[in-house]
Amino acid sequence: MEQHRTRPAQYGPRRSGAPLPAQGRGGAAATRPPVARAAGRPVGRPVQPARPRPAPVAGSPVARVVRALRGMPNPRLTGLGSGLFCAAVMTLLGFLDELLFGASLTAYGVLFVPVSLLTALWVRRGDLLTAPVVVPIAFAVGLVPVAESGDGGLGGRLMGIVTALATEAGWLYGGTLVAGSTVIVRRIRLMRRRAAAARNRPPA
């Protein structure tokens, strides 16, 4: 007769279908807690949240410059308006230069650069190309109170203007270059905005 093997009593009754625990060293069951794995991320490296960019301190120079730029007026001048603005400001600065600095051509040239920049910034988008044209004309107009008159007649005044244009050509070219560069930057930004608007426009 076939004898059936009996399970020792110390192991208890066997349950059908239940897996036995793995035996480690010393007879103790070696169990490990389940490890959660994030999809596509290595285990054990916590996800670092994105750090927000620090805002400029209220009393920092950057914050003061930003507030000053935001507080500046932002008019939109036509081509004729930008020419009249630049000529009027340069004529006024010429009179102030004669009154305060004794008709210093160097001071007049230094003041011409920021006026050229403002003219290029304030002209409207449709008349951007007029800014580099009106700026040198305004420079010559503003030289009337600054240039030497010689004998005091009209011919002497014209000769003084021509001489000032020749001697201060560096400031004239510098202001015109600033205006031209500003116009180019504005033109590129305008073209990028139009291209982005065309891409985002839904198809008809």
C-alpha atoms as one frame of an Amber mdcrd trajectory, in Angstrom:
protein
   0.000   0.000   0.000   1.112   3.565  -0.745   1.761   5.592   2.365   0.812
   9.248   2.363   3.390  11.688   3.709   2.167  13.750   6.561   3.242  17.380
   7.152   4.889  17.976  10.522   2.725  19.696  13.054   5.208  22.550  13.557
   4.499  23.937  10.099   0.768  23.847  10.557  -1.696  22.846   7.917  -0.826
  23.649   4.326  -3.126  25.945   2.451  -3.709  25.064  -1.119  -2.610  27.738
  -3.592  -0.897  30.028  -1.013   2.789  30.709  -1.845   5.339  30.069   0.837
   7.485  32.996   2.002  11.094  33.001   0.866  13.462  31.803   3.513  16.458
  34.002   4.273  19.396  33.505   6.515  18.606  32.185   9.962  15.212  30.958
   8.887  13.613  34.427   8.944  11.449  35.454   6.040  13.141  38.145   3.919
  10.398  40.527   2.919  10.862  43.879   1.208   8.316  46.669   1.096   7.029
  47.484  -2.369   8.801  50.381  -4.054   6.666  52.834  -5.994   8.152  53.637
  -9.344   7.175  56.803 -11.128   6.684  56.481 -14.834   9.780  57.669 -16.657
  11.536  58.901 -13.487  14.368  57.209 -11.570  13.505  55.800  -8.162  14.903
  57.640  -5.171  15.158  61.131  -6.768  12.477  63.516  -5.546  10.974  65.894
  -8.044  12.193  69.440  -7.450   9.533  72.113  -8.024  10.394  74.929 -10.412
  11.766  77.899  -8.586  10.067  81.179  -9.453  12.272  84.017 -10.615  12.890
  86.528  -7.879  11.113  89.810  -8.403  13.281  92.947  -8.400  13.622  94.548
  -5.001  11.560  97.678  -4.595  14.563  99.854  -3.845  16.985  98.290  -6.342
  18.312 100.244  -9.352  16.621  97.804 -11.739  13.229  98.466 -10.161  13.766
 102.218 -10.370  14.695 101.998 -14.046  11.627  99.834 -14.790   9.326 102.277
 -13.012  10.901 105.190 -14.875  10.418 103.494 -18.254   6.810 102.612 -17.472
   6.094 106.156 -16.359   7.442 107.718 -19.561   4.917 108.910 -22.135   4.431
 106.742 -25.168   3.039 108.952 -27.936   2.716 107.862 -31.538   3.923 110.585
 -33.887   3.433 110.674 -37.613   6.369 111.185 -39.950   5.751 114.939 -40.084
   5.080 115.084 -36.365   8.327 113.315 -35.522  10.261 115.751 -37.725   8.642
 118.778 -36.110   9.221 117.330 -32.646  12.903 116.652 -33.249  13.528 120.043
 -34.895  11.698 121.945 -32.147  13.526 120.130 -29.350  16.938 120.597 -30.977
  16.274 124.308 -31.543  15.271 124.709 -27.898  18.360 122.816 -26.788  20.479
 125.031 -29.051  19.217 128.151 -27.301  19.777 126.556 -23.891  23.272 125.518
 -24.965  24.083 129.073 -25.993  22.688 130.420 -22.731  24.271 127.916 -20.336
  27.419 126.626 -22.063  28.298 129.484 -24.394  27.305 127.716 -27.647  29.274
 124.519 -27.003  29.039 122.234 -30.004  30.104 119.236 -27.919  27.228 119.714
 -25.472  24.863 120.144 -28.402  26.067 116.883 -29.960  25.671 114.990 -26.685
  22.083 116.215 -26.323  21.328 115.212 -29.894  21.753 111.472 -29.232  18.867
 111.008 -26.716  16.588 113.202 -28.837  17.281 110.927 -31.808  16.451 107.897
 -29.688  13.146 109.369 -28.510  12.221 110.321 -32.058  12.765 106.749 -33.241
  10.822 105.330 -30.284   7.826 107.651 -30.563   7.238 107.546 -34.310   4.323
 105.327 -35.220   4.794 101.972 -36.917   3.643 103.108 -40.312   6.259 105.905
 -40.445   9.271 104.119 -39.003  11.496 104.845 -41.988  11.060 108.609 -41.604
  12.950 108.775 -38.287  16.490 108.335 -39.710  15.647 110.976 -42.340  14.276
 113.751 -40.110  16.939 113.374 -37.408  19.905 114.861 -39.359  17.642 117.646
 -40.675  16.697 118.550 -37.110  20.382 118.538 -36.165  21.095 121.158 -38.807
  18.066 123.253 -37.805  19.114 123.282 -34.159  22.559 124.579 -35.096  21.154
 128.025 -36.008  21.492 129.510 -32.491  24.705 127.597 -31.762  26.819 128.123
 -34.887  29.147 131.088 -35.101  27.785 133.965 -37.163  31.140 135.504 -38.165
  30.369 139.038 -39.361  26.754 138.715 -38.219  25.113 138.431 -41.624  23.165
 135.620 -43.220  26.202 134.399 -45.136  28.268 134.233 -41.961  25.523 132.266
 -40.208  25.333 129.761 -43.072  29.095 129.335 -43.060  28.980 128.732 -39.323
  26.336 126.026 -39.786  28.371 124.308 -42.513  31.490 124.442 -40.353  29.604
 123.015 -37.361  28.240 120.195 -39.498  31.748 119.345 -40.647  33.360 119.499
 -37.203  30.523 117.705 -35.375  29.924 115.016 -37.991  30.656 112.320 -35.412
  27.694 113.315 -33.247  25.523 113.666 -36.340  26.365 110.168 -37.561  26.069
 108.759 -34.043  22.563 110.111 -33.473  21.460 108.990 -36.926  22.890 105.512
 -36.262  21.015 105.314 -32.946  17.764 106.269 -34.655  18.347 103.809 -37.500
  19.188 100.941 -35.136  16.087 101.623 -33.043  13.918 101.651 -36.145  15.397
  98.330 -37.319  14.728  96.692 -33.946  11.145  97.940 -33.915  10.664  96.753
 -37.482  11.910  93.248 -36.650   9.618  93.017 -33.624   6.673  94.165 -35.724
   7.369  91.506 -38.352   7.622  88.790 -35.678   4.299  89.821 -34.177   2.629
  89.722 -37.567   4.096  86.281 -38.278   2.901  84.963 -34.894  -0.570  86.388
 -35.482  -0.683  84.737 -38.913   0.284  81.354 -37.423  -2.312  81.572 -34.671
  -5.088  82.633 -37.039  -7.590  79.801 -37.531  -7.961  78.547 -41.093 -10.957
  79.821 -43.011
